[in-house]
Short mmCIF file of C-alpha atoms (C1' of nucleotides) in Angstrom, two decimals:
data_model
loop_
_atom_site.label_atom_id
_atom_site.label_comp_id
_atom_site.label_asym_id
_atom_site.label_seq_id
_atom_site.Cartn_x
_atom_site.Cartn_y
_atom_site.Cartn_z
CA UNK A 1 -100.47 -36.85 18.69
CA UNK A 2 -101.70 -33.66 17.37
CA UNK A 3 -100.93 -30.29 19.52
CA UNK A 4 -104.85 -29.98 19.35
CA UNK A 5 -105.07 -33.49 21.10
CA UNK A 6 -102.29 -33.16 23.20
CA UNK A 7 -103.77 -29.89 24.52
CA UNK A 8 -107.47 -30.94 25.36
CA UNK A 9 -106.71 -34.35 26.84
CA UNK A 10 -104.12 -32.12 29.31
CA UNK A 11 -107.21 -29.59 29.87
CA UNK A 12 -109.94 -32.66 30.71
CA UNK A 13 -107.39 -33.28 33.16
CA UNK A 14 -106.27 -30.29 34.89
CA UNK A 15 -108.84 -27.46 34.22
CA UNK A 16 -109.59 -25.45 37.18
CA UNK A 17 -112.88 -25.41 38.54
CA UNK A 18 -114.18 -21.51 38.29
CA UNK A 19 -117.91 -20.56 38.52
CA UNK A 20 -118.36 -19.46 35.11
CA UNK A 21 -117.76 -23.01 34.07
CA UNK A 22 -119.96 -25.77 33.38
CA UNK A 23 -122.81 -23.45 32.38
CA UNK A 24 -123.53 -22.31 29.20
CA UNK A 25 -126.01 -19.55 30.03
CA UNK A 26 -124.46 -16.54 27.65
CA UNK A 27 -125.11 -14.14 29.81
CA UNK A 28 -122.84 -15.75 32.60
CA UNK A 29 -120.35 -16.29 29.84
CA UNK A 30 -120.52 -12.92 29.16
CA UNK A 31 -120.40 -11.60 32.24
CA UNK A 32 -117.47 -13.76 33.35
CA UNK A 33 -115.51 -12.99 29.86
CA UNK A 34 -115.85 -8.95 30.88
CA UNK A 35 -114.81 -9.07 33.91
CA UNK A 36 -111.57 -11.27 33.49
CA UNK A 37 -110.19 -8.81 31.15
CA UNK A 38 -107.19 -7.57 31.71
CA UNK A 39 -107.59 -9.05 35.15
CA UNK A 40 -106.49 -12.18 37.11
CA UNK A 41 -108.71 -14.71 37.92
CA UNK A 42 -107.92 -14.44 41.79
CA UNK A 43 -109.35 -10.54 41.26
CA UNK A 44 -112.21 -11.43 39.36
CA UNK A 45 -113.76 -14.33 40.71
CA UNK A 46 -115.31 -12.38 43.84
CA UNK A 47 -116.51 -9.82 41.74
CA UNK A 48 -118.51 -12.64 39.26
CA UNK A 49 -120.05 -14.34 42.20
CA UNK A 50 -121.50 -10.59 43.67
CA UNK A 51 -123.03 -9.98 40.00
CA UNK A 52 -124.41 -13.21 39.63
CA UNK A 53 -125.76 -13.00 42.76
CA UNK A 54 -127.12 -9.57 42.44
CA UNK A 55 -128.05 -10.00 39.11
CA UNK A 56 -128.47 -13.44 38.11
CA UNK A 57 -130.14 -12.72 35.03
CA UNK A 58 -129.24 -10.44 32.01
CA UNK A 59 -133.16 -8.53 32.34
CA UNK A 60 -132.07 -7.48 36.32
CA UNK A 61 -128.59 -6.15 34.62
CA UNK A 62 -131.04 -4.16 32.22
CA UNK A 63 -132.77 -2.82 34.71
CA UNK A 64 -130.27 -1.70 37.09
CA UNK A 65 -128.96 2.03 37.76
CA UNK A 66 -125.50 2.65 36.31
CA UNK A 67 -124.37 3.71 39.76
CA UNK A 68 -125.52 0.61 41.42
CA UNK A 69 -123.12 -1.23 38.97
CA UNK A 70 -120.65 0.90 39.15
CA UNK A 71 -120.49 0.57 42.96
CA UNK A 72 -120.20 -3.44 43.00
CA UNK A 73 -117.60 -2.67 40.32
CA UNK A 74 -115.80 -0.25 42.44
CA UNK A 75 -112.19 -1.25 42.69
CA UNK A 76 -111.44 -3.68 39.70
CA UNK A 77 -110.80 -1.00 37.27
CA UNK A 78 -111.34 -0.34 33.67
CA UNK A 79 -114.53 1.18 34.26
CA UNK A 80 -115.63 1.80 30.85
CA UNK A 81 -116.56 -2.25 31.31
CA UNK A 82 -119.31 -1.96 33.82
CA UNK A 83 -120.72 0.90 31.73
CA UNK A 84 -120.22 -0.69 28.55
CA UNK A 85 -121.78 -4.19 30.84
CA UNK A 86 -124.78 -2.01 31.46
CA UNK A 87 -125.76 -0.19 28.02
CA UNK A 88 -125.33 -3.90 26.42
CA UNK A 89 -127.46 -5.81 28.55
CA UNK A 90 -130.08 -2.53 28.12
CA UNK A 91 -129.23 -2.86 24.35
CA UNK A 92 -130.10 -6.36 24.06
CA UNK A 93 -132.65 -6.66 26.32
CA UNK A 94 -134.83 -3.30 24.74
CA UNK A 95 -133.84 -3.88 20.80
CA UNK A 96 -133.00 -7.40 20.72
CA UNK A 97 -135.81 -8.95 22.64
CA UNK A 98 -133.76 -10.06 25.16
CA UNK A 99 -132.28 -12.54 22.72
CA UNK A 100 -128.31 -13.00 23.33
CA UNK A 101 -126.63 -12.58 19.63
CA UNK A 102 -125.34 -16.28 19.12
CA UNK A 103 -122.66 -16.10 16.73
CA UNK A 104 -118.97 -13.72 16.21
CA UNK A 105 -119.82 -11.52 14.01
CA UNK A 106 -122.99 -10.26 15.77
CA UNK A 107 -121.66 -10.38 19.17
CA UNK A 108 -118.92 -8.07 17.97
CA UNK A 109 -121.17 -5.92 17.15
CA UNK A 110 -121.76 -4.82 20.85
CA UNK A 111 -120.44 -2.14 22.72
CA UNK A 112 -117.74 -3.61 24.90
CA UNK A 113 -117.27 -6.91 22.97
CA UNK A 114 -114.22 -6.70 20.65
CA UNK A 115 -112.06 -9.44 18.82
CA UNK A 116 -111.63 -11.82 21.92
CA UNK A 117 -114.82 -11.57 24.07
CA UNK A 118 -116.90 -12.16 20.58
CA UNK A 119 -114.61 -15.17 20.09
CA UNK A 120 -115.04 -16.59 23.39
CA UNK A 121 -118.95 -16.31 23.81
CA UNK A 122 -119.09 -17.89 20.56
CA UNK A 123 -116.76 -20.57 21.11
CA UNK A 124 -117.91 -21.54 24.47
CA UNK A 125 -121.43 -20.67 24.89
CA UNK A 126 -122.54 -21.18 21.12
CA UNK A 127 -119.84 -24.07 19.93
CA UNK A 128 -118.39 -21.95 16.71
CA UNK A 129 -115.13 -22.66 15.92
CA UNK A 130 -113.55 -19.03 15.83
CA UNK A 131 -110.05 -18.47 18.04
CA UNK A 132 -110.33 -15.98 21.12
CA UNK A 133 -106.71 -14.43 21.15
CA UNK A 134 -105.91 -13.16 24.19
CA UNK A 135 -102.42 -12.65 26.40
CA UNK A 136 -102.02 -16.28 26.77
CA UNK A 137 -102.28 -17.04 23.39
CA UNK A 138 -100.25 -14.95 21.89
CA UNK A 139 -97.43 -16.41 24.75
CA UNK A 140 -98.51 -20.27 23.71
CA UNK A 141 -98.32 -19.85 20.24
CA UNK A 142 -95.57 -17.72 19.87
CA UNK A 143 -93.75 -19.84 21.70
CA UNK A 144 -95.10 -23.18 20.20
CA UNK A 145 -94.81 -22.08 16.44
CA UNK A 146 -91.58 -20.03 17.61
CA UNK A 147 -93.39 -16.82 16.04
CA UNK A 148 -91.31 -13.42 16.28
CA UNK A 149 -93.67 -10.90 15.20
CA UNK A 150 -94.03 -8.13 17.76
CA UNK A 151 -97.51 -8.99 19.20
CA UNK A 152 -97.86 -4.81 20.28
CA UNK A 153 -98.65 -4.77 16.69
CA UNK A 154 -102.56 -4.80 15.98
CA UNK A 155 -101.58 -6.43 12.42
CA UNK A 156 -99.86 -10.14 14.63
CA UNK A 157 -103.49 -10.10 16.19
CA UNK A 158 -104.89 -11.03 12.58
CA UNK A 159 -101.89 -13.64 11.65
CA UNK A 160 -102.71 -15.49 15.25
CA UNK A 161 -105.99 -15.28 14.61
CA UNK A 162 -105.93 -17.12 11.45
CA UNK A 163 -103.33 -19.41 12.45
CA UNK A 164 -105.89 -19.86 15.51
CA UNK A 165 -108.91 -20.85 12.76
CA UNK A 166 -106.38 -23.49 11.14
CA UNK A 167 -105.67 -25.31 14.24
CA UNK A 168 -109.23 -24.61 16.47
CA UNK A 169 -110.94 -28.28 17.37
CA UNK A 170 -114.09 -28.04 15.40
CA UNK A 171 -116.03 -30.21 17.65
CA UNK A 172 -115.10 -28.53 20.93
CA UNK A 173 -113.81 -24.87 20.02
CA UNK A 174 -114.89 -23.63 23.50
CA UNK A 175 -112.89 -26.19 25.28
CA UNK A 176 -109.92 -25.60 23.02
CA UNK A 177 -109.87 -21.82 23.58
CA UNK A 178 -110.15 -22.47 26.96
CA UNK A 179 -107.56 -24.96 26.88
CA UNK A 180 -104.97 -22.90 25.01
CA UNK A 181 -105.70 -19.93 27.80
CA UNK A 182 -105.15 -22.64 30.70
CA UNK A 183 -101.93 -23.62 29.26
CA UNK A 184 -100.60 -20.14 28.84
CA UNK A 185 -101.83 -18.95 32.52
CA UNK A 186 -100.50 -22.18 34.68
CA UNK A 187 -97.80 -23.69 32.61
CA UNK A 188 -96.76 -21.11 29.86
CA UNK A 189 -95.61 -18.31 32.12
CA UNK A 190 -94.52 -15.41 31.24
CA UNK A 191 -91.44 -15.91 33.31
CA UNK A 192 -90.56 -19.39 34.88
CA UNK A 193 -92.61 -21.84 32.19
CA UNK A 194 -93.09 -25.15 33.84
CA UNK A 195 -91.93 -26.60 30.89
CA UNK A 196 -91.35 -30.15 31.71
CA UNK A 197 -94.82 -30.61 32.69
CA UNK A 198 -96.23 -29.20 29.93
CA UNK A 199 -98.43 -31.47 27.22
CA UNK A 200 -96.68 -30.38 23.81
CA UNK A 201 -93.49 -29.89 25.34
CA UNK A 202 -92.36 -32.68 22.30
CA UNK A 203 -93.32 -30.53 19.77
CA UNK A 204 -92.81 -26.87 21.11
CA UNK A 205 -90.44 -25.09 18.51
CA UNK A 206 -89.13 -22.61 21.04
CA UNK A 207 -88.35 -25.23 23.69
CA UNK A 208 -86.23 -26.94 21.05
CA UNK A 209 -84.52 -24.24 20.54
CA UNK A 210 -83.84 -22.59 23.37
CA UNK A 211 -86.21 -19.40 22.76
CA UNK A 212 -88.66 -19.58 25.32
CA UNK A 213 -87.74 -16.91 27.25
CA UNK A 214 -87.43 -14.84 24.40
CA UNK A 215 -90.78 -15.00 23.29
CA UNK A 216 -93.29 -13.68 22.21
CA UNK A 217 -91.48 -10.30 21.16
CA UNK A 218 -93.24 -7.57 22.71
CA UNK A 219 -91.81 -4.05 21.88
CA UNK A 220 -93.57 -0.83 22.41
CA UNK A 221 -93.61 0.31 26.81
CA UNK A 222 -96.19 3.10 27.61
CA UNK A 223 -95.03 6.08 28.79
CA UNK A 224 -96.36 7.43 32.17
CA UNK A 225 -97.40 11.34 33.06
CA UNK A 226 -97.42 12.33 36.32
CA UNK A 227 -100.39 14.58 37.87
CA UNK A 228 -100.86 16.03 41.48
CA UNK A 229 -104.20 15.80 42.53
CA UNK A 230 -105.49 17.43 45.63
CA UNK A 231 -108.57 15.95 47.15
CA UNK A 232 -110.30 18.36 49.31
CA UNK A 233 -112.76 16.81 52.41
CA UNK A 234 -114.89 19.67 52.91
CA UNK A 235 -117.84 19.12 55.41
CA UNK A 236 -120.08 21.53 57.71
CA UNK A 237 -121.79 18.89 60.74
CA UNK A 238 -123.20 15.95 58.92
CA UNK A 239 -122.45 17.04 55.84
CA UNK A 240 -120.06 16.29 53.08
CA UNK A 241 -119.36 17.76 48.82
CA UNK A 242 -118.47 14.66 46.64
CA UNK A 243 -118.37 15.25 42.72
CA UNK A 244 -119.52 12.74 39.70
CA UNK A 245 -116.79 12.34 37.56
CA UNK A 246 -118.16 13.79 33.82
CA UNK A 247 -115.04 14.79 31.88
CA UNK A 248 -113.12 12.92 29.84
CA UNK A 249 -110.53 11.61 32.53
CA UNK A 250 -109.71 8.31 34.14
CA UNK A 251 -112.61 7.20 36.32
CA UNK A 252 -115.80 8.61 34.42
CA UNK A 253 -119.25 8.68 35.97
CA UNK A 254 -117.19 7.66 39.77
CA UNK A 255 -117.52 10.13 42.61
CA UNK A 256 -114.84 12.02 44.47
CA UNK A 257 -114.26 14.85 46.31
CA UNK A 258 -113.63 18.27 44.84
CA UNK A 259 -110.36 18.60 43.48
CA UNK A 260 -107.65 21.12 42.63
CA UNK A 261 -105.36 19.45 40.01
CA UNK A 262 -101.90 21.21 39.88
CA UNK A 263 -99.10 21.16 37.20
CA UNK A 264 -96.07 20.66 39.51
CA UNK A 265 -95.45 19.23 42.56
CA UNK A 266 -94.33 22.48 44.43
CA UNK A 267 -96.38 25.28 43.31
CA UNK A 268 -99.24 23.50 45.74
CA UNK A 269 -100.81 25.25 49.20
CA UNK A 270 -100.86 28.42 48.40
CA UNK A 271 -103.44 28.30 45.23
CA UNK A 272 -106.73 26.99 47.43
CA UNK A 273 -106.05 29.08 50.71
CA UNK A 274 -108.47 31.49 48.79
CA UNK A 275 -111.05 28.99 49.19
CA UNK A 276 -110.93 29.34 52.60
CA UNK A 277 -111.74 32.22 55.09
CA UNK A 278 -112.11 30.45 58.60
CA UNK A 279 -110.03 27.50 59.09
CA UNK A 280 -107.55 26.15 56.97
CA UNK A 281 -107.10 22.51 55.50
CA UNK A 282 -105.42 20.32 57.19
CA UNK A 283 -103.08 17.19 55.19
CA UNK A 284 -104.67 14.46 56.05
CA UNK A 285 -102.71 11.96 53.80
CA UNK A 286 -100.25 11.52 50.97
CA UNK A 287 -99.93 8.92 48.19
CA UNK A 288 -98.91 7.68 45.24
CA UNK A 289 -101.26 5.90 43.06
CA UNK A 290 -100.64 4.30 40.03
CA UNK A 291 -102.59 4.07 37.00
CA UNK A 292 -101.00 1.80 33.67
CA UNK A 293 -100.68 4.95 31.78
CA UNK A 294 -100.87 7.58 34.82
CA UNK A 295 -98.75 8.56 38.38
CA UNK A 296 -101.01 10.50 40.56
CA UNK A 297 -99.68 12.46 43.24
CA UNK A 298 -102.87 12.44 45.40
CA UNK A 299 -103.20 14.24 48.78
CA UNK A 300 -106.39 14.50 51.52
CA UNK A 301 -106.99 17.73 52.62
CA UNK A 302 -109.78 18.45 55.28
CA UNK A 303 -111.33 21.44 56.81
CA UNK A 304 -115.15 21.51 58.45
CA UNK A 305 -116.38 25.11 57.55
CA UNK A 306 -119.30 26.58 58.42
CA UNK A 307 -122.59 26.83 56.61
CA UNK A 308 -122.45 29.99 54.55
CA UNK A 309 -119.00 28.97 53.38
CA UNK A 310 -119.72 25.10 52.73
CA UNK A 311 -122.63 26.75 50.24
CA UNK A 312 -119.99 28.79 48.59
CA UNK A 313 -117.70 25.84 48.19
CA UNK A 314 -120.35 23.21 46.55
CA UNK A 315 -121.25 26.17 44.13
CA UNK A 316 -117.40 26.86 43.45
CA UNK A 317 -116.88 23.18 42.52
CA UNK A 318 -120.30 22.44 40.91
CA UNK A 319 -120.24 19.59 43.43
CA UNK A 320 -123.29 17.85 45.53
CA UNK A 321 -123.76 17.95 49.19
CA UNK A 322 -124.69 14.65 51.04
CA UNK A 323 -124.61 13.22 54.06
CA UNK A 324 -122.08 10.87 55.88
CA UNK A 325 -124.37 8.45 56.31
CA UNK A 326 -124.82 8.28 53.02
CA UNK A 327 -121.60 8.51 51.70
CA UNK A 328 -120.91 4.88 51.35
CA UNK A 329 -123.61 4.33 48.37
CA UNK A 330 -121.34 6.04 45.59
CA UNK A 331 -119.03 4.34 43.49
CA UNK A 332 -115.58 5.71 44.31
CA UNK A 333 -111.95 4.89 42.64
CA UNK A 334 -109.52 3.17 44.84
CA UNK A 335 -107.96 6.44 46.64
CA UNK A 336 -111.12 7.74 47.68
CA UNK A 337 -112.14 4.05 48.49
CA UNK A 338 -109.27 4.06 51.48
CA UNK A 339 -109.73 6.89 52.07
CA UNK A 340 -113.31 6.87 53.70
CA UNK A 341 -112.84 3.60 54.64
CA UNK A 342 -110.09 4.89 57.47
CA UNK A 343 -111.51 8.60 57.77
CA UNK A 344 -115.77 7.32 57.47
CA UNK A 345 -115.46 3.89 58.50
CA UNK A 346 -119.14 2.20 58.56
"C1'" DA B 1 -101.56 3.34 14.76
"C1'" DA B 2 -100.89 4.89 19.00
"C1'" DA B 3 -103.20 6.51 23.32
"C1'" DT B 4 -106.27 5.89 26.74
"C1'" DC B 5 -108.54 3.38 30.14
"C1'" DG B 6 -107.33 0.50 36.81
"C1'" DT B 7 -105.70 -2.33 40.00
"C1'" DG B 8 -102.88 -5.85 42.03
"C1'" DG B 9 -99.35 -9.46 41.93
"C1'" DT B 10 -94.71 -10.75 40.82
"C1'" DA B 11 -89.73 -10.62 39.60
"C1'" DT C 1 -88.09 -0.01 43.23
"C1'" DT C 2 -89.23 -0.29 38.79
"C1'" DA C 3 -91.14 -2.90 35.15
"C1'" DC C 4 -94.08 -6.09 33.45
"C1'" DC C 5 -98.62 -7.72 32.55
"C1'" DA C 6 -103.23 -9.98 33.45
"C1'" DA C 7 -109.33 -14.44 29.63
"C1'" DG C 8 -108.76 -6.25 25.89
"C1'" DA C 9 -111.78 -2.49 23.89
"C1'" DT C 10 -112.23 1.95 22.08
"C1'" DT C 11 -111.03 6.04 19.57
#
DNA sequence: AAATCGTGGTA
DNA sequence: TTACCAAGATT
């Protein structure tokens, strides 16, 4: 039997049941298909069911504020997807009529949809046959067709994604996709492949000869920079500074406090003392976060000053004074998340 | 083409 | 502990 056979009998079988399945409502497809990338279905899956509940229909996505997004999208990263989410379901519903583009090369042509989302809304909500190439596949048929191109290569994406438009099932593409991305995530491992379970174990080349744990060939490793970040908790009574987030840094348009970012680790408390006539800030808390690309050296610092120098302080950091009770409506990175949580609980 | 953009789980 | 990497896109 064919691998395509093989491969969607296996699938009718042993698909998981997730939410976004089932339904071929675009938008849902689309939603679902944003927020699973670069992210594991166990992350994701609470964070589909909030937006579908909260906005169950691509017009309430529209018509949301940015920030409100932003704050159910607080802690799965990426961020530039819940903007991108936002301005597309704004684009569509103000230019397009509302009207969901229904095949690849239109979807593509939407902020936030590249190669693989376009692929998999057309596949699976629309039924055309075009191959959404993702992690998974690159593992299943790298590994199936014993294929040693280095996949960090943007040039292997276009040779798997025409071997993918040779072998996609023409009468269910969506299910095929879907089926190859099942494979790759529950039997085709990265490490450990279940191997003797799997449905085209007979005719995997790398099984046969003894390559599966060398493949797929991945070569290039990111380097990481390290920053030290010091987050300063200023309040006077009630009151708190937070900042939006407008450069061109890692968490743009999220809120934090106002910070002093160092070069070093050593040169530190010396440099904001300045900022400070009456008391002086206290360490609250040390970490280490890490970003894919990033290592932040983050520390809390908090001092309550009083009113004449908390005015001089939100002018000195261009920053916005709000309330505690309040503070819990902005869209924070993870940090700052745990960081009210324990020192602000609500 | 190579860098940039989060967070969490796993070995 | 470090390294990898997960239903990638953008510049």
């Amino acid at each position: 039997m064919s691998f395509n056979s093989l491969i969607l009998i296996w699938f009718d079988k042993n698909k998981r049941n997730l939410p976004w399945r089932d339904q071929f409502d675009p938008y849902k497809i689309w939603l679902s298909e944003i927020i699973l990338q670069q992210t594991r279905i166990a992350q994701g899956t609470g964070y589909y069911n909030r937006f579908v509940e909260n906005y169950p229909t691509l017009k309430s996505l529209a018509e949301a504020d940015e920030q409100m997004i932003l704050k159910l999208w607080q802690g799965l990263g990426y961020y530039s997807r819940a903007r991108n989410l936002h301005f597309t379901a704004n684009y569509i519903n103000s230019e397009l009529n509302g009207e969901f583009p229904s095949n690849f090369l239109e979807l593509k042509k939407l902020k936030g949809i590249g190669d693989y989302t376009a692929a998999a809304i057309a596949s699976i909500a629309f039924n055309e046959p075009v191959p959404a190439i993702d992690g998974n596949v690159f593992r299943v048929f790298a590994r199936y067709f014993n294929i040693e191109l280095d996949i960090s290569q943007p040039k292997t994406k276009t040779y798997f994604f025409n071997l993918g438009k040779e072998i996609i099932d023409q009468k269910r593409p969506g299910d095929f996709n879907q089926a190859v991305m099942e494979l790759g995530a529950t039997i085709c491992t990265p490490t450990n492949p279940d191997c003797m379970n799997c449905p085209v174990n007979q005719s995997c080349e790398a099984l046969a000869k003894k390559k599966v744990s060398e493949l797929p060939i991945k070569s290039k490793k990111l380097k990481v920079t390290h920053r030290f970040l010091h987050f300063l908790d200023i309040s006077n009574g009630d009151q708190v500074l937070i900042k939006k987030r407008t450069e061109k840094d890692v968490w743009l348009n999220l809120y934090n406090f106002p910070i002093i970012e160092l070069p070093t680790e050593e040169s530190f408390p010396s440099k904001f003392q300045e900022f400070n006539t009456t008391k002086p800030f206290r360490l609250m808390k040390e970490e280490v976060h890490l970003l894919s690309h990033q290592k932040l050296h983050i520390s809390f610092w908090k001092a309550n000053v009083d009113q004449e120098e908390f005015i001089r302080l939100q002018k000195e950091f261009n920053s916005e004074i709000i309330s505690i009770e309040e503070i819990h409506q902005y869209p924070y990175p993870k940090p700052m998340e745990k960081y009210l949580d324990s020192e602000y609980p609500n």
